[in-house]
Amino acid sequence: MTTTSTISVSSSSLGSRDRSSNFVLIAYCLVLPAILLRLGFTLAPLIQTLYLSLTNSSLMGRPRFIGLQNYVALLHDQTLLSALTFTVLYTFVSIALETLLGLLIAILLMQNLRGRWISNFLMLLPWVMAPLLAATVWKIMFYEDGGILNQVLRDLGIIHEPVRWLSDATTAKVSVIVVTVWKNLSWCVLIFMAGLAALPRDVYEAAEIDGANAIQKFFTITLPLLRPTTYLVLMFRGMGEVQTFEQINGLTRGGPGTATQTLAVYAYQRFFQELRYGYGSAINVLLLLLTAAIGGFFAWRLYRASR
C-alpha cells in the first residue's frame, strides 16, 4: 500500500514537472520571433558600424580597410576630446540633479494632498513631449530679443540687459542641462514613486514608536531601502544622457562653437554632414563603449544592492 502511494506521488510529481517544462518551452517559442527580430535590428547595425570604423569609408571613392587608424586619429582630435569632456560633465550633472530632485518631488507627491492627481498629471507632461519639440519650445523661450524668459526677468527687474542663453558658452551649457533635467525629471519621479509605494509600512511604524522624526526616518530607512531604485534610475538616466542628441541639436547644434557638443552630436556631424562614415562610426563605437561602461557599473551596483 505504501509502495503504491509512493509511486503515485512520484508519477504525479513527474507529470507536473513535464507540464511545467512544456509551458516554459511554449513560452520561449512564443517570444523567440521577437527576440530574433530584436537581435537582427540590433546586431546588424552594430556589426556594420564596427566594420565601417575600420575603413576610410566616405561618400567619395570605395571604402578601404585601414585597421585602427580612425581610433588613433581620435586620440589626437581636440574637438573630440572637448566633446567627450562636455559629455561626461553634462551626464554627471544631469543625472545628479534628476536623481536628487526626482526623489524629493516623489516624496512630496506621495503625501496625501488634496488634488494630488492634478500635480501628478502636470508632472508627466514634459516626459511625454517629444525631445525635438521640447527643444524648440525652450529655444523660443531662450531668444535674446523677444524671448519669454528674458522678458519675464526684465519685467521683474532681475536683469537690465538680455541674457545670451544660447550664444554664450557658459550659459549655453547651463541651458541645455536645465532643459534636459526638466524633460527627464518626470520619469525619475515616476520610478521613485513606485519605489516609495513598495516600501514596508511596518518599518516606519516601528521607527515612530521609537521616537524617530521625519529626517531620521528619511536617512535611516527611506534612503537605504531605496538604494536599488536609485541605482536603477542612475543606470537608465546615465545611459540615456550620455547619448542625448535631439535636445542639444535642437537647442544649440553643439554651439556656440563646440561648447555644447556631445559625442552623439559630433558623430552626427562627421557621419551625416561631412559624410566621413568611417570616422563617424569610430566615434559611435567610442560612444557605445562609454554607454556600456555606465550601464555595466550601475547594473553591478543594482545587483549588489538587491541581494
Short mmCIF file of C-alpha atoms in Angstrom, two decimals:
data_model
loop_
_atom_site.label_atom_id
_atom_site.label_comp_id
_atom_site.label_asym_id
_atom_site.label_seq_id
_atom_site.Cartn_x
_atom_site.Cartn_y
_atom_site.Cartn_z
CA MET A 1 0.00 0.00 0.00
CA THR A 2 2.76 2.39 0.93
CA THR A 3 4.78 1.50 -2.14
CA THR A 4 1.79 2.11 -4.40
CA SER A 5 1.16 5.54 -2.83
CA THR A 6 4.80 6.50 -3.22
CA ILE A 7 4.78 5.51 -6.88
CA SER A 8 1.59 7.54 -7.44
CA VAL A 9 3.06 10.62 -5.79
CA SER A 10 6.28 10.27 -7.80
CA SER A 11 4.31 9.89 -11.04
CA SER A 12 2.25 12.97 -10.17
CA SER A 13 5.41 14.99 -9.46
CA LEU A 14 6.99 13.89 -12.73
CA GLY A 15 3.82 14.79 -14.59
CA SER A 16 3.77 18.25 -13.02
CA ARG A 17 7.41 18.81 -13.96
CA ASP A 18 6.76 17.72 -17.53
CA ARG A 19 3.81 20.08 -17.83
CA SER A 20 5.86 22.92 -16.33
CA SER A 21 8.70 22.22 -18.77
CA ASN A 22 6.24 22.21 -21.67
CA PHE A 23 4.82 25.57 -20.58
CA VAL A 24 8.33 27.05 -20.38
CA LEU A 25 9.19 25.66 -23.82
CA ILE A 26 6.00 27.09 -25.31
CA ALA A 27 6.71 30.47 -23.70
CA TYR A 28 10.21 30.57 -25.21
CA CYS A 29 8.83 29.60 -28.62
CA LEU A 30 6.29 32.41 -28.47
CA VAL A 31 8.87 35.10 -27.66
CA LEU A 32 11.57 33.69 -29.96
CA PRO A 33 10.42 35.62 -33.08
CA ALA A 34 10.51 38.91 -31.18
CA ILE A 35 13.96 38.09 -29.78
CA LEU A 36 15.29 37.21 -33.23
CA LEU A 37 13.89 40.42 -34.73
CA ARG A 38 15.39 42.44 -31.90
CA LEU A 39 18.77 40.81 -32.35
CA GLY A 40 18.59 41.33 -36.10
CA PHE A 41 17.82 45.04 -35.85
CA THR A 42 20.49 45.46 -33.15
CA LEU A 43 23.37 43.22 -34.21
CA ALA A 44 23.29 44.06 -37.93
CA PRO A 45 23.81 47.84 -37.47
CA LEU A 46 26.37 47.15 -34.71
CA ILE A 47 28.44 44.85 -36.93
CA GLN A 48 28.22 47.32 -39.82
CA THR A 49 29.31 50.18 -37.57
CA LEU A 50 32.28 48.18 -36.28
CA TYR A 51 33.28 47.35 -39.86
CA LEU A 52 32.94 50.94 -41.09
CA SER A 53 35.05 52.18 -38.16
CA LEU A 54 37.95 50.11 -39.53
CA THR A 55 37.71 51.67 -43.00
CA ASN A 56 38.13 55.10 -44.59
CA SER A 57 34.60 54.91 -45.96
CA SER A 58 33.19 58.20 -47.23
CA LEU A 59 30.95 59.50 -49.99
CA MET A 60 33.92 59.74 -52.34
CA GLY A 61 35.53 56.53 -53.52
CA ARG A 62 35.29 52.93 -52.43
CA PRO A 63 35.97 52.08 -48.76
CA ARG A 64 39.44 50.75 -47.91
CA PHE A 65 40.34 48.79 -44.79
CA ILE A 66 42.69 50.88 -42.64
CA GLY A 67 42.63 48.99 -39.35
CA LEU A 68 42.75 51.12 -36.20
CA GLN A 69 43.79 54.36 -37.89
CA ASN A 70 40.45 56.04 -37.13
CA TYR A 71 40.81 55.22 -33.45
CA VAL A 72 44.37 56.54 -33.41
CA ALA A 73 43.10 59.74 -35.01
CA LEU A 74 40.52 60.07 -32.23
CA LEU A 75 43.33 60.39 -29.68
CA HIS A 76 44.65 63.48 -31.46
CA ASP A 77 41.28 65.08 -32.21
CA GLN A 78 40.96 68.07 -29.88
CA THR A 79 37.33 68.61 -30.87
CA LEU A 80 36.51 65.05 -29.88
CA LEU A 81 38.30 65.44 -26.54
CA SER A 82 36.28 68.58 -25.91
CA ALA A 83 33.06 66.76 -26.83
CA LEU A 84 34.00 63.85 -24.55
CA THR A 85 34.70 66.21 -21.66
CA PHE A 86 31.38 68.00 -22.04
CA THR A 87 29.54 64.69 -22.46
CA VAL A 88 30.88 63.44 -19.12
CA LEU A 89 30.16 66.76 -17.39
CA TYR A 90 26.69 67.01 -18.90
CA THR A 91 25.84 63.43 -17.96
CA PHE A 92 27.12 63.70 -14.39
CA VAL A 93 25.37 66.98 -13.58
CA SER A 94 22.13 65.97 -15.29
CA ILE A 95 21.72 62.59 -13.58
CA ALA A 96 22.72 64.05 -10.22
CA LEU A 97 20.04 66.76 -10.44
CA GLU A 98 17.43 64.39 -11.88
CA THR A 99 18.00 61.83 -9.13
CA LEU A 100 18.02 64.31 -6.26
CA LEU A 101 15.07 66.39 -7.45
CA GLY A 102 13.20 63.28 -8.58
CA LEU A 103 13.40 61.74 -5.10
CA LEU A 104 12.35 64.95 -3.34
CA ILE A 105 9.39 65.56 -5.67
CA ALA A 106 8.34 61.90 -5.41
CA ILE A 107 8.27 62.14 -1.62
CA LEU A 108 6.19 65.31 -1.87
CA LEU A 109 3.73 63.78 -4.34
CA MET A 110 3.32 60.68 -2.18
CA GLN A 111 1.81 62.79 0.59
CA ASN A 112 -1.96 62.80 0.97
CA LEU A 113 -2.51 66.22 -0.57
CA ARG A 114 -5.79 67.48 -1.97
CA GLY A 115 -5.84 67.48 -5.76
CA ARG A 116 -2.73 65.31 -5.98
CA TRP A 117 -3.89 63.81 -9.28
CA ILE A 118 -3.61 67.23 -10.92
CA SER A 119 0.01 67.65 -9.86
CA ASN A 120 0.79 64.10 -10.99
CA PHE A 121 -0.73 64.83 -14.40
CA LEU A 122 1.17 68.09 -14.83
CA MET A 123 4.37 66.41 -13.70
CA LEU A 124 4.14 63.87 -16.52
CA LEU A 125 3.66 66.40 -19.33
CA PRO A 126 7.37 67.10 -20.01
CA TRP A 127 8.11 63.38 -20.18
CA VAL A 128 5.53 62.67 -22.90
CA MET A 129 6.64 65.62 -25.02
CA ALA A 130 8.85 64.77 -27.99
CA PRO A 131 12.51 65.76 -27.35
CA LEU A 132 12.80 67.88 -30.51
CA LEU A 133 9.51 69.64 -29.76
CA ALA A 134 10.67 70.37 -26.21
CA ALA A 135 13.95 71.76 -27.54
CA THR A 136 12.07 74.01 -29.98
CA VAL A 137 9.79 75.38 -27.26
CA TRP A 138 12.73 76.12 -24.98
CA LYS A 139 14.70 77.68 -27.83
CA ILE A 140 11.87 80.16 -28.37
CA MET A 141 11.89 80.92 -24.64
CA PHE A 142 15.68 81.44 -24.74
CA TYR A 143 15.61 84.03 -27.55
CA GLU A 144 17.72 87.03 -26.58
CA ASP A 145 15.42 89.58 -28.21
CA GLY A 146 11.76 88.94 -27.59
CA GLY A 147 12.30 85.67 -25.72
CA ILE A 148 9.79 84.89 -22.97
CA LEU A 149 12.42 84.21 -20.31
CA ASN A 150 14.36 87.44 -20.83
CA GLN A 151 11.12 89.43 -20.94
CA VAL A 152 9.89 87.97 -17.64
CA LEU A 153 13.24 88.60 -15.94
CA ARG A 154 13.31 92.15 -17.28
CA ASP A 155 9.76 92.83 -16.04
CA LEU A 156 10.71 91.54 -12.59
CA GLY A 157 13.71 93.87 -12.52
CA ILE A 158 16.18 90.98 -12.21
CA ILE A 159 18.07 91.85 -15.41
CA HIS A 160 18.52 95.03 -17.43
CA GLU A 161 20.27 93.55 -20.47
CA PRO A 162 19.12 90.39 -22.26
CA VAL A 163 20.93 87.22 -21.20
CA ARG A 164 22.67 85.37 -24.02
CA TRP A 165 21.24 82.00 -23.07
CA LEU A 166 22.39 80.05 -26.13
CA SER A 167 25.11 82.25 -27.64
CA ASP A 168 27.43 82.34 -24.62
CA ALA A 169 29.44 79.20 -23.85
CA THR A 170 28.77 79.12 -20.10
CA THR A 171 25.06 79.96 -20.19
CA ALA A 172 24.56 77.59 -23.13
CA LYS A 173 25.94 74.69 -21.10
CA VAL A 174 23.68 75.57 -18.18
CA SER A 175 20.70 75.97 -20.51
CA VAL A 176 21.00 72.53 -22.15
CA ILE A 177 21.37 70.90 -18.71
CA VAL A 178 18.28 72.73 -17.43
CA VAL A 179 16.23 71.59 -20.42
CA THR A 180 17.43 68.00 -20.03
CA VAL A 181 16.59 67.91 -16.33
CA TRP A 182 13.16 69.44 -16.99
CA LYS A 183 12.47 66.89 -19.74
CA ASN A 184 13.57 63.73 -17.89
CA LEU A 185 12.72 64.61 -14.30
CA SER A 186 9.20 63.21 -14.67
CA TRP A 187 10.48 59.72 -15.42
CA CYS A 188 12.70 59.77 -12.33
CA VAL A 189 9.79 60.94 -10.17
CA LEU A 190 7.59 58.15 -11.51
CA ILE A 191 10.17 55.45 -10.72
CA PHE A 192 10.82 56.83 -7.24
CA MET A 193 7.09 56.98 -6.52
CA ALA A 194 6.84 53.29 -7.43
CA GLY A 195 9.78 52.54 -5.16
CA LEU A 196 8.31 54.52 -2.27
CA ALA A 197 4.94 52.79 -2.65
CA ALA A 198 6.65 49.40 -2.28
CA LEU A 199 8.44 50.23 0.99
CA PRO A 200 7.15 48.29 4.03
CA ARG A 201 4.97 50.41 6.32
CA ASP A 202 5.73 48.41 9.46
CA VAL A 203 9.34 49.64 9.46
CA TYR A 204 8.16 53.26 9.62
CA GLU A 205 5.64 52.43 12.33
CA ALA A 206 8.37 50.81 14.43
CA ALA A 207 10.58 53.87 13.93
CA GLU A 208 7.77 56.19 15.02
CA ILE A 209 7.28 54.11 18.17
CA ASP A 210 10.99 54.52 18.90
CA GLY A 211 10.59 58.31 18.56
CA ALA A 212 12.29 58.85 15.20
CA ASN A 213 11.45 62.11 13.42
CA ALA A 214 10.91 62.62 9.67
CA ILE A 215 14.57 63.42 8.91
CA GLN A 216 15.83 60.41 10.85
CA LYS A 217 13.37 58.11 9.07
CA PHE A 218 14.45 59.52 5.70
CA PHE A 219 18.17 58.89 6.20
CA THR A 220 17.96 55.63 8.16
CA ILE A 221 15.02 53.94 6.41
CA THR A 222 13.97 55.55 3.14
CA LEU A 223 17.38 56.07 1.56
CA PRO A 224 18.80 52.60 2.40
CA LEU A 225 15.64 50.82 1.24
CA LEU A 226 15.54 52.90 -1.97
CA ARG A 227 19.12 52.02 -2.92
CA PRO A 228 18.09 49.54 -5.67
CA THR A 229 15.61 52.06 -7.09
CA THR A 230 18.27 54.78 -7.03
CA TYR A 231 20.76 52.61 -8.92
CA LEU A 232 18.04 51.77 -11.44
CA VAL A 233 17.39 55.48 -12.06
CA LEU A 234 21.12 56.23 -12.31
CA MET A 235 21.66 53.37 -14.75
CA PHE A 236 18.88 54.28 -17.17
CA ARG A 237 19.34 58.03 -16.98
CA GLY A 238 23.13 57.75 -17.23
CA MET A 239 22.86 55.63 -20.36
CA GLY A 240 20.23 58.00 -21.73
CA GLU A 241 22.04 61.28 -21.06
CA VAL A 242 25.36 60.15 -22.50
CA GLN A 243 23.57 59.51 -25.81
CA THR A 244 21.47 62.71 -25.82
CA PHE A 245 21.18 64.13 -29.32
CA GLU A 246 17.77 65.62 -30.18
CA GLN A 247 17.59 68.16 -27.36
CA ILE A 248 21.10 69.53 -27.77
CA ASN A 249 20.95 69.51 -31.56
CA GLY A 250 17.59 71.27 -31.44
CA LEU A 251 18.79 73.91 -28.98
CA THR A 252 22.38 74.76 -29.94
CA ARG A 253 23.57 72.26 -32.61
CA GLY A 254 26.63 71.88 -30.39
CA GLY A 255 27.39 75.60 -30.26
CA PRO A 256 28.39 78.25 -29.65
CA GLY A 257 31.49 76.87 -31.31
CA THR A 258 31.86 73.45 -29.75
CA ALA A 259 30.82 74.44 -26.21
CA THR A 260 27.79 72.11 -26.01
CA GLN A 261 28.95 69.48 -28.46
CA THR A 262 28.47 65.93 -27.16
CA LEU A 263 29.79 62.71 -28.64
CA ALA A 264 26.41 61.99 -30.23
CA VAL A 265 26.27 65.42 -31.89
CA TYR A 266 29.89 65.18 -33.02
CA ALA A 267 29.31 61.72 -34.51
CA TYR A 268 26.25 63.01 -36.36
CA GLN A 269 28.21 65.93 -37.80
CA ARG A 270 31.07 63.74 -39.01
CA PHE A 271 28.81 60.99 -40.37
CA PHE A 272 25.90 62.86 -41.95
CA GLN A 273 27.27 66.35 -42.61
CA GLU A 274 30.88 65.67 -43.56
CA LEU A 275 30.00 62.17 -44.87
CA ARG A 276 33.06 60.63 -43.19
CA TYR A 277 31.39 57.31 -42.47
CA GLY A 278 34.46 55.54 -41.16
CA TYR A 279 35.46 58.27 -38.72
CA GLY A 280 31.85 58.87 -37.63
CA SER A 281 31.46 55.14 -36.96
CA ALA A 282 34.60 55.15 -34.80
CA ILE A 283 33.08 57.94 -32.69
CA ASN A 284 29.89 55.91 -32.37
CA VAL A 285 31.89 52.89 -31.17
CA LEU A 286 33.50 55.10 -28.52
CA LEU A 287 30.03 56.30 -27.50
CA LEU A 288 28.86 52.68 -27.29
CA LEU A 289 31.76 51.75 -25.02
CA LEU A 290 31.08 54.73 -22.75
CA THR A 291 27.38 53.84 -22.57
CA ALA A 292 28.19 50.20 -21.80
CA ALA A 293 30.62 51.24 -19.06
CA ILE A 294 28.00 53.42 -17.35
CA GLY A 295 25.27 50.80 -17.71
CA GLY A 296 27.53 47.98 -16.56
CA PHE A 297 28.72 49.85 -13.47
CA PHE A 298 25.26 50.76 -12.22
CA ALA A 299 23.87 47.33 -13.19
CA TRP A 300 26.54 45.77 -10.99
CA ARG A 301 25.68 48.17 -8.14
CA LEU A 302 21.99 47.36 -8.61
CA TYR A 303 22.74 43.65 -8.42
CA ARG A 304 24.75 44.12 -5.23
CA ALA A 305 22.06 46.29 -3.65
CA SER A 306 19.27 43.81 -4.50
CA ARG A 307 20.98 40.80 -2.91
#
